[in-house]
mmCIF file of C-alpha atoms in Angstrom:
data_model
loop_
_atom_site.group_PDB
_atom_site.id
_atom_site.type_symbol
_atom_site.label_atom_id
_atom_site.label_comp_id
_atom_site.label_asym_id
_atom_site.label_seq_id
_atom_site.Cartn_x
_atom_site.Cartn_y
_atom_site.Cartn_z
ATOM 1 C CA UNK A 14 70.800 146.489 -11.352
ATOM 2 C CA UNK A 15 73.904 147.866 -11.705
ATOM 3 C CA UNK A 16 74.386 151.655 -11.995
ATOM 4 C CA UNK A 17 77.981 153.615 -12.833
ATOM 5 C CA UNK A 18 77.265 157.135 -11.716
ATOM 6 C CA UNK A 19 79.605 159.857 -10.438
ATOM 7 C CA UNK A 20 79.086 159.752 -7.134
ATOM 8 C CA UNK A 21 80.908 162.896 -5.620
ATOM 9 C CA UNK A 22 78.052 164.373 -7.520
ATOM 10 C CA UNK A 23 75.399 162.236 -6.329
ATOM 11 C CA UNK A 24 76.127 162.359 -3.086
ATOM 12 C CA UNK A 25 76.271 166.298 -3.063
ATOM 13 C CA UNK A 26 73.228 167.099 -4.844
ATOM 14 C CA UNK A 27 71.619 164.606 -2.160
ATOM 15 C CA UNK A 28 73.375 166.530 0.702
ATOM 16 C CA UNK A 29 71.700 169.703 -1.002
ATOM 17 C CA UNK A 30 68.171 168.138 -1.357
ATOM 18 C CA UNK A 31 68.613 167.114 2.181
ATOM 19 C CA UNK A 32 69.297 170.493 3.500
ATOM 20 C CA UNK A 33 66.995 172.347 1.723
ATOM 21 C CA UNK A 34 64.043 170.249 2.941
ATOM 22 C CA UNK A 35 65.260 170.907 6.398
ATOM 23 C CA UNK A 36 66.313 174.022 6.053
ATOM 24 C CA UNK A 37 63.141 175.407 6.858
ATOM 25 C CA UNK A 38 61.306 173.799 10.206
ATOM 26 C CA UNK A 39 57.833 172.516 9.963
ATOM 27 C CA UNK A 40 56.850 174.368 13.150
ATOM 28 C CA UNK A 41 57.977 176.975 15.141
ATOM 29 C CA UNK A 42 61.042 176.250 16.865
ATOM 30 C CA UNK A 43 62.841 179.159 19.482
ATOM 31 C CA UNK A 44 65.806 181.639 18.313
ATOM 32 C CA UNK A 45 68.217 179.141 20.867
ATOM 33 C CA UNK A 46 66.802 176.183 20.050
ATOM 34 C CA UNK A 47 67.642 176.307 15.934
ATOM 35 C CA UNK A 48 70.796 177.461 16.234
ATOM 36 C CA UNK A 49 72.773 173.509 16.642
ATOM 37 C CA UNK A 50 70.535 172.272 13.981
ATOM 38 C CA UNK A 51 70.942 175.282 11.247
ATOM 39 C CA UNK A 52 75.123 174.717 11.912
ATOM 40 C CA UNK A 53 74.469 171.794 11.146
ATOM 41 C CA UNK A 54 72.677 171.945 7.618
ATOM 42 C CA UNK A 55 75.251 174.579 6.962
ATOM 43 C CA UNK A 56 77.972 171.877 7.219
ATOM 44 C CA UNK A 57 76.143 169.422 5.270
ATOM 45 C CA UNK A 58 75.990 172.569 2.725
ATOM 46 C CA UNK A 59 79.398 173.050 2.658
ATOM 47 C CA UNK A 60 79.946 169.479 2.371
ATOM 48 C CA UNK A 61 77.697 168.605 -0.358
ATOM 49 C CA UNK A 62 78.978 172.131 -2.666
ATOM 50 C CA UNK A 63 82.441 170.673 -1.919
ATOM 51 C CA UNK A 64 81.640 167.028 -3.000
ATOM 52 C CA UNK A 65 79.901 168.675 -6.153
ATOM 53 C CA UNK A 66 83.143 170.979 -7.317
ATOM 54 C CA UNK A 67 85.053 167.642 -6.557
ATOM 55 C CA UNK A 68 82.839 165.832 -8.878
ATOM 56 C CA UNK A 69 83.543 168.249 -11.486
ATOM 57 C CA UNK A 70 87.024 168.753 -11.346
ATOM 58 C CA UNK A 71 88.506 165.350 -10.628
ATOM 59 C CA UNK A 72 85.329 163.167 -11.917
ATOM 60 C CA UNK A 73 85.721 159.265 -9.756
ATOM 61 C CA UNK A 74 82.866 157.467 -11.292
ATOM 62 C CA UNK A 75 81.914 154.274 -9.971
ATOM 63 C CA UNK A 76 79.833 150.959 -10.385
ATOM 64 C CA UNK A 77 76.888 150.769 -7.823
ATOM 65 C CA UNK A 78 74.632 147.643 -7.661
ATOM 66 C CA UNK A 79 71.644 147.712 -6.191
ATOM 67 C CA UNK A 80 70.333 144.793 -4.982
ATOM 68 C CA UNK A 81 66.838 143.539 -5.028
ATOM 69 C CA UNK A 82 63.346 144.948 -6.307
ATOM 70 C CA UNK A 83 63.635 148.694 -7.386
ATOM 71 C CA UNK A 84 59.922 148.165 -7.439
ATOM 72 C CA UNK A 85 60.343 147.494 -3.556
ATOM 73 C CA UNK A 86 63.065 150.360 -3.032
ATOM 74 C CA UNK A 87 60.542 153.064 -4.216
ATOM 75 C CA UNK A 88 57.279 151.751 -2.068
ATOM 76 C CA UNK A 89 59.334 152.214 0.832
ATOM 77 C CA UNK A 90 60.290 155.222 0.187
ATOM 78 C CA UNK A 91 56.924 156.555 -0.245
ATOM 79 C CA UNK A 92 55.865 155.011 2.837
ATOM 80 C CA UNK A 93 58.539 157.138 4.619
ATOM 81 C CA UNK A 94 57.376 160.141 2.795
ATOM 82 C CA UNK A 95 53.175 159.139 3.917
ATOM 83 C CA UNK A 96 54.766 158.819 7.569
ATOM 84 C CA UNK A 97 56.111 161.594 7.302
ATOM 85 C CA UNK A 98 53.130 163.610 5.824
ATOM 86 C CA UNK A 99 50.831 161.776 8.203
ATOM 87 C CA UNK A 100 53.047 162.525 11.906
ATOM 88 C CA UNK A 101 51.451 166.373 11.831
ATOM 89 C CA UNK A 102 47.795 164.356 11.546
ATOM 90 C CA UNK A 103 47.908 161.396 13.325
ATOM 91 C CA UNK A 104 50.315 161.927 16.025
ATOM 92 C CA UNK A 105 54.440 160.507 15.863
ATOM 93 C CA UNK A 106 52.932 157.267 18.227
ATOM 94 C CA UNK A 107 50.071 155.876 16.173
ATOM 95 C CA UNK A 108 51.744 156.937 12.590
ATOM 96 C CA UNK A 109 54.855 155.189 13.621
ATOM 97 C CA UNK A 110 53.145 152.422 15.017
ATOM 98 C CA UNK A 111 50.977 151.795 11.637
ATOM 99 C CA UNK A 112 54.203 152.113 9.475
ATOM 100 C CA UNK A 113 56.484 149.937 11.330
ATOM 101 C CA UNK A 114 53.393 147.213 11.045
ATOM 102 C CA UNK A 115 52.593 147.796 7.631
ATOM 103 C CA UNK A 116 56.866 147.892 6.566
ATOM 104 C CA UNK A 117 57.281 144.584 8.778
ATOM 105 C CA UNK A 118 54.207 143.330 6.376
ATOM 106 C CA UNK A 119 55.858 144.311 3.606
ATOM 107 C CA UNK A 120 59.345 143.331 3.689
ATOM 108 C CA UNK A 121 58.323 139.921 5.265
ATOM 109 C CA UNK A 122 55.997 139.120 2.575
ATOM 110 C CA UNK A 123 58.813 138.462 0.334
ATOM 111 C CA UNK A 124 60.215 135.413 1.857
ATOM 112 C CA UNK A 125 56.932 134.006 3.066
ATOM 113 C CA UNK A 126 53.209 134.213 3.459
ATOM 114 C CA UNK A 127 52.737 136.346 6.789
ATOM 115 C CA UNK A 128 49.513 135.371 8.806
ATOM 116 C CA UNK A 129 47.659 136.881 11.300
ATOM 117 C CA UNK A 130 49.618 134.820 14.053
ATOM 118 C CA UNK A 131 53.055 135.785 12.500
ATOM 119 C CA UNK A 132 52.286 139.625 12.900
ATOM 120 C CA UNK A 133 50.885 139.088 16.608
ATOM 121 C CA UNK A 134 54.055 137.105 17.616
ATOM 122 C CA UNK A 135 55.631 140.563 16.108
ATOM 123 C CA UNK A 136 53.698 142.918 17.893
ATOM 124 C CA UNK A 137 56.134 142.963 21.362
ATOM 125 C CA UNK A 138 59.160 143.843 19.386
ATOM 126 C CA UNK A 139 57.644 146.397 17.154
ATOM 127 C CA UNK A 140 55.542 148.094 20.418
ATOM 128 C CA UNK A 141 59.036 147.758 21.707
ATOM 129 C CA UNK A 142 61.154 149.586 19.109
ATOM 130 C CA UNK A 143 58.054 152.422 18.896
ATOM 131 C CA UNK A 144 57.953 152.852 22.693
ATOM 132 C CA UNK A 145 61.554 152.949 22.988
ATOM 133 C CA UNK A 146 61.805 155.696 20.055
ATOM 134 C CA UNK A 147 59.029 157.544 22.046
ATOM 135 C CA UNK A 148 60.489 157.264 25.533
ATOM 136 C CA UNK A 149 64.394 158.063 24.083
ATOM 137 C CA UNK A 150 62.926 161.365 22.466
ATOM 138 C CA UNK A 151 60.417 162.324 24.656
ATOM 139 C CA UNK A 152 62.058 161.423 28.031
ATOM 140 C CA UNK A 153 65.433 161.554 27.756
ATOM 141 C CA UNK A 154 66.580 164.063 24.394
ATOM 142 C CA UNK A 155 63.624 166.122 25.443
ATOM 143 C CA UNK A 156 61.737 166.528 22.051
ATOM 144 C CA UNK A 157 58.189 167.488 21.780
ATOM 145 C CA UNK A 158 57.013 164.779 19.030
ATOM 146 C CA UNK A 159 53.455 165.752 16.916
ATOM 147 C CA UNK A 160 50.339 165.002 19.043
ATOM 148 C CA UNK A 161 48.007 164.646 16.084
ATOM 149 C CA UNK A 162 44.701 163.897 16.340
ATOM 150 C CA UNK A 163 45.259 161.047 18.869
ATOM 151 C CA UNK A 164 48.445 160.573 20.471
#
């Protein structure tokens, strides 16, 4: 599918979207601790109102294809958005483990039939990549992830 959109403007109202969602923490985070992370959605605000006057005043529109299923695209997009939802509920461990097993599923599922045996064989990379996001936040950067219900 190919797609000719401004994209100064695109990219802006994104960088807006993307701020305003974070603008606003989901729990309650220290006076010293927010103030690195609100500098930084102020310079993705400045950013993204500069990109937009840009867009306006000296329009550069451009072709964009996107490749494959749109139909794809959009599930995996909600999944991120159900992982997202779901972290609070079920903990960041056993929500990130279900969604990198059900996106591996997924995306595979295209090329070939995935079996039982296929997904096993899978399992020590994916435990892998989860464990190492868990250890890298929780160990070393120092982040308190969502406990959830389980984990």
């Amino acid at each position: 599918m190919i797609v000719r959109l401004n994209t100064d403007i695109a990219a802006g109202v994104l960088g807006l979207v993307f701020g305003a969602v974070l603008w606003f923490p989901r729990a309650d985070i220290g006076r010293l601790s927010i103030i690195f992370p609100r500098a930084i959605l102020l310079i993705l605000t400045l950013i993204s109102v500069a990109l937009i006057v840009k867009g306006f005043i000296k329009p550069s529109g451009r072709q964009i294809e996107i490749t494959g299923s749109p139909r794809r695209l959009v599930t995996v997009m909600v999944g991120f958005f159900l992982w997202w939802g779901l972290v609070e509920v079920l903990g960041f461990l056993l929500t990130t483990l279900i969604a990198f097993f059900a996106l591996t599923w997924y995306l595979a599922r295209v090329e070939t039939v995935v079996t039982w045996q296929r997904m096993l064989m899978w399992s020590p990379i994916i435990l892998a990549l989860v464990g190492g996001f868990y250890l890298t936040f929780t160990e070393v950067l120092n982040v308190r992830l969502p406990t959830g219900l389980f984990f």
